[in-house]
Amino acid sequence: MTTTESRTSGAEPEIGQSRRRKEDEHLITGRTRWTDNIVLPGMLHAAILRSPFSHARITAIDVEEAKKQPGVIAVYTGADLAEEQGSLPCAWPITEDQKAPPAPSLAVDTVNFAGEAVAVVVARTTYEAHDALDVIDVDYEDLPVVLDLADAAADTEIVHPDLGTNRSATWTFDSAEAGSGGNIEDAIRDAEVLVERTFRQQRLIPAFMEPRSVVVDPTATQITMWSATQVPHILKLMLAMSLGIPEHKLRVIAPDVGGGFGGKLQVTPEEVLTLLIARRLHKPVKYTESRSESMVAAHHGRDQIQKLTLAARRDGTVTGMKVELLADMGAYLRLVTPGVPILGAFMFTGIYKFDSYHFTCTNVFTNKVPTDAYRGAGRPEATFAIERMMDELAAELSMDPIEIREKNWIKHEEFPFDSVAGLTYDSGNYEAATAKALELFDYDGLRREQAQRRESNDPVQLGIGVSTFTEMCGLAPSRVLGSLSYGAGGWEHAAVRMLPTGKVEVVTGSSSHGQGHETAWSQIVADQLGIPFDDIEILHGDTQSSPRGLDTYGSRSLAVGGIAVVKAAEKVVAKARPIAAHLMECAEDDLEFTEGRFKVKGTEKAVALTDVALAVFAAHDLPDGVEPNLDSEATYDPDNFSFPHGTHLCAIEVDTETGHARIRKYVCVDDIGHVVNPLIVEGQVHGGLAQGIAQALYEEAVHDETGTLLSGSFAEYLLPTAVDLPHFITDRTNTPAPGNPLGVKGVGEAGTIASTPAVVNSVLDALRPLGVRSIDMPCTPMRVWHAIRSAQEGNR
């Protein structure tokens, strides 16, 4: 028997290399296993009938004709499943008095948003199931529709009459009460300059590449569910608790998952229904949604009204920030719906030194699709608000937007810094990131060009937008989450298994859906154990092979899951050390471990970790009392979040005659600590930028006065293509995170968080000389044109 050789001595470290992703080959060659590709013997197919009304009482539903259709096996209504479907879980009660209506997977007597499921057909083929939907006859009685956030908060009409109000919960943070700052009312009273603005965070659709799909096989002793989910471990636990299934009798697998962006961080009605029906019929059942179903029924993101008051002195020094939010929950509370706006509460002061801060968020119900996490989850909303307000303050004081930021940001020598919002920022250098971004952008040169265009009344005006941001990511510290009443911890688990031939299996509880775990984790373990990159296999997304984990969201994969991998690898080396010492007949203290080899200090005597693995397998000559096993596990729960930051600059040309805005130049310099794989980082940043720019210029979920989604396909819901986006100029600075051994921070949400205010600030910067002060997102040509015309008419 032979073992794998250790990595070549003196080889370049894997961490820092732009390795192409291991997982890409099977994806781009079509050898994937999406959930919809799964075919099981005797499998049936489900199709869902959805309500066309946003608020109505179901007075009658006739499914008899559907049951007679070719291939149909069964048809279920809410009444059929009422006793066992329970209520979809909400894991984040943000206040003790939070109001939450029952959330059935299949409506029983009332529908509360257009797209809510009212019946399910099960047939031998998906085509037969969908055909049978057409002959189901449902009678609806219209009920009053609540769509406007302000009307909802005023209880003009009530979505859920049993609750007596549309207000679900009000959550408050006050720096004076928390002991982290002064009284906001004093700051407002004493302010030399007061800037008050109201911003609208439009409703967005996650629009992941792969629509949601679920397959359930109940035919073995253990129920197996395959789902296009970000959270197989959380899904398993929530299903077990909600439906009364013994947890050990349920296995959840997330196979290849085509993106999520928070939109698959959910326990969905479709997962519950497919499981219940498969269990009733004792047959495998598959449900796959269409794109239009995804847009009308999967949860949406954002949807807030932000009322902001910023207090400052005449010299530009900020003194206080007051934030009042109205946040749309939609018709029900989904998994973390109420907590999403609260995540932003800690970031509204951004990178700036405020003396006082007050935040209030009121969550309200409307007759729309429920909201929940979408890339950034609360933090893009907060960053947009503070970065827009800093530009508004700069305009009020006739100061340069960069100057106003420099005057107020936390200096690099002040870290760690306790923010007025109650967080401890561990590291950062905003000066360095901004200086590099300004140089790459040619800030002064573009300002000169802008001045020339303004002087010549050029119909195409140039705007320059700034966004300097930080974010709390690596969503994890369990004690912090507990203090916010979150229903779980934030730790992550990993295991490293040494095989007899020297190969390595790494089991991670972090579930990948495009992040590149298989590549990055292999690079980490290659450096930790001195094992060749190609000899490392990463196992994830299956609650049987990876029984412990809390999955992927909140830019936590590397900063939490990756560190768990490091800790597990360190334990492998620790377990191998006494065995290596025994094999070489030396003391453990005489050994050093480098590049995959235990070496006796001061000599050439050495043994490879791979040889130790084989010796452990044979177990012929081990120290007394040492078990023949190098496999190790670790659970990592950090003490703090990580705080990536950066400076994003956008130059945009706005045609004042048509309202069309075109990004001419975009520069971002992000600081995410040490980088494991620059190629993966570039991909994450580019994708994030595309989504943040899309919110600024393109995307919006629009409803008519009855609550029908008008942007229910990609013909109406605009997503930018590569043609619509500029060539991004990206770079990095590096202030390592002191709280973890790799010095890493998160990157998955940074581009989205930072880019939206940079783009909107640039549009408004172009139009300020024309008298335009505000434009709601997205800044479409029509909205820009109307804003210009309105400003011109107001100046007459």
XYZ file of N, CA and C in Angstrom, residues 7 13-20 22 516-529 531 533 536 538 675-678 680:
99
model
N 2.836 17.703 0.005
C 3.056 18.735 -0.988
C 4.544 19.006 -1.141
N 2.442 28.838 -0.995
C 1.217 28.595 -0.230
C -0.022 28.670 -1.118
N -0.987 27.828 -0.805
C -2.228 27.839 -1.570
C -3.037 29.102 -1.308
N -3.083 29.541 -0.037
C -3.849 30.735 0.289
C -3.228 31.935 -0.411
N -4.045 32.626 -1.167
C -3.582 33.760 -1.952
C -3.489 33.480 -3.432
N -3.591 32.194 -3.810
C -3.538 31.846 -5.225
C -4.920 31.957 -5.872
N -4.932 32.392 -7.121
C -6.187 32.482 -7.881
C -6.478 31.144 -8.544
N -6.788 30.177 -7.726
C -7.139 28.855 -8.238
C -8.484 28.902 -8.952
N -8.573 28.269 -10.118
C -9.881 28.089 -10.728
C -10.704 27.148 -9.865
N -12.794 24.320 -8.332
C -12.960 22.885 -8.544
C -14.362 22.541 -9.045
N -17.958 28.861 -3.877
C -16.629 28.317 -4.129
C -15.992 27.621 -2.942
N -16.822 27.054 -2.064
C -16.296 26.379 -0.873
C -15.317 25.259 -1.221
N -15.637 24.480 -2.229
C -14.800 23.312 -2.527
C -13.379 23.727 -2.880
N -13.240 24.862 -3.498
C -11.920 25.355 -3.867
C -11.230 26.016 -2.676
N -11.916 26.972 -2.049
C -11.290 27.733 -0.960
C -10.960 26.849 0.231
N -11.863 25.932 0.582
C -11.595 25.045 1.717
C -10.414 24.127 1.403
N -10.297 23.683 0.151
C -9.156 22.858 -0.240
C -7.851 23.634 -0.104
N -7.878 24.902 -0.457
C -6.674 25.724 -0.320
C -6.288 25.891 1.144
N -7.287 26.108 1.997
C -7.013 26.269 3.429
C -6.393 24.998 3.997
N -6.996 23.856 3.698
C -6.515 22.588 4.268
C -5.169 22.200 3.676
N -4.955 22.521 2.407
C -3.657 22.229 1.792
C -2.534 22.922 2.554
N -2.752 24.171 2.942
C -1.729 24.887 3.706
C -1.638 24.394 5.135
N -2.761 24.059 5.733
C -2.748 23.620 7.122
C -2.057 22.270 7.294
N -2.299 21.356 6.327
C -1.797 19.986 6.486
C -0.664 19.635 5.532
N -0.983 19.015 2.362
C -1.514 18.002 1.455
C -1.768 18.667 0.102
N -3.423 20.149 -3.116
C -4.759 20.708 -3.345
C -5.714 19.687 -3.950
N -7.690 16.760 -1.843
C -8.630 17.159 -0.793
C -10.034 17.236 -1.384
N -14.147 18.086 -0.595
C -15.015 18.819 0.319
C -16.425 18.245 0.229
N -6.893 37.422 1.786
C -7.686 36.827 0.718
C -7.223 35.395 0.476
N -8.145 34.455 0.503
C -7.803 33.059 0.233
C -7.646 32.831 -1.269
N -8.615 33.312 -2.051
C -8.578 33.104 -3.489
C -9.025 34.380 -4.198
N -8.091 35.146 -4.762
C -8.456 36.420 -5.406
C -9.452 36.264 -6.539
N -11.954 34.093 -6.801
C -13.286 33.971 -6.220
C -13.756 35.320 -5.698
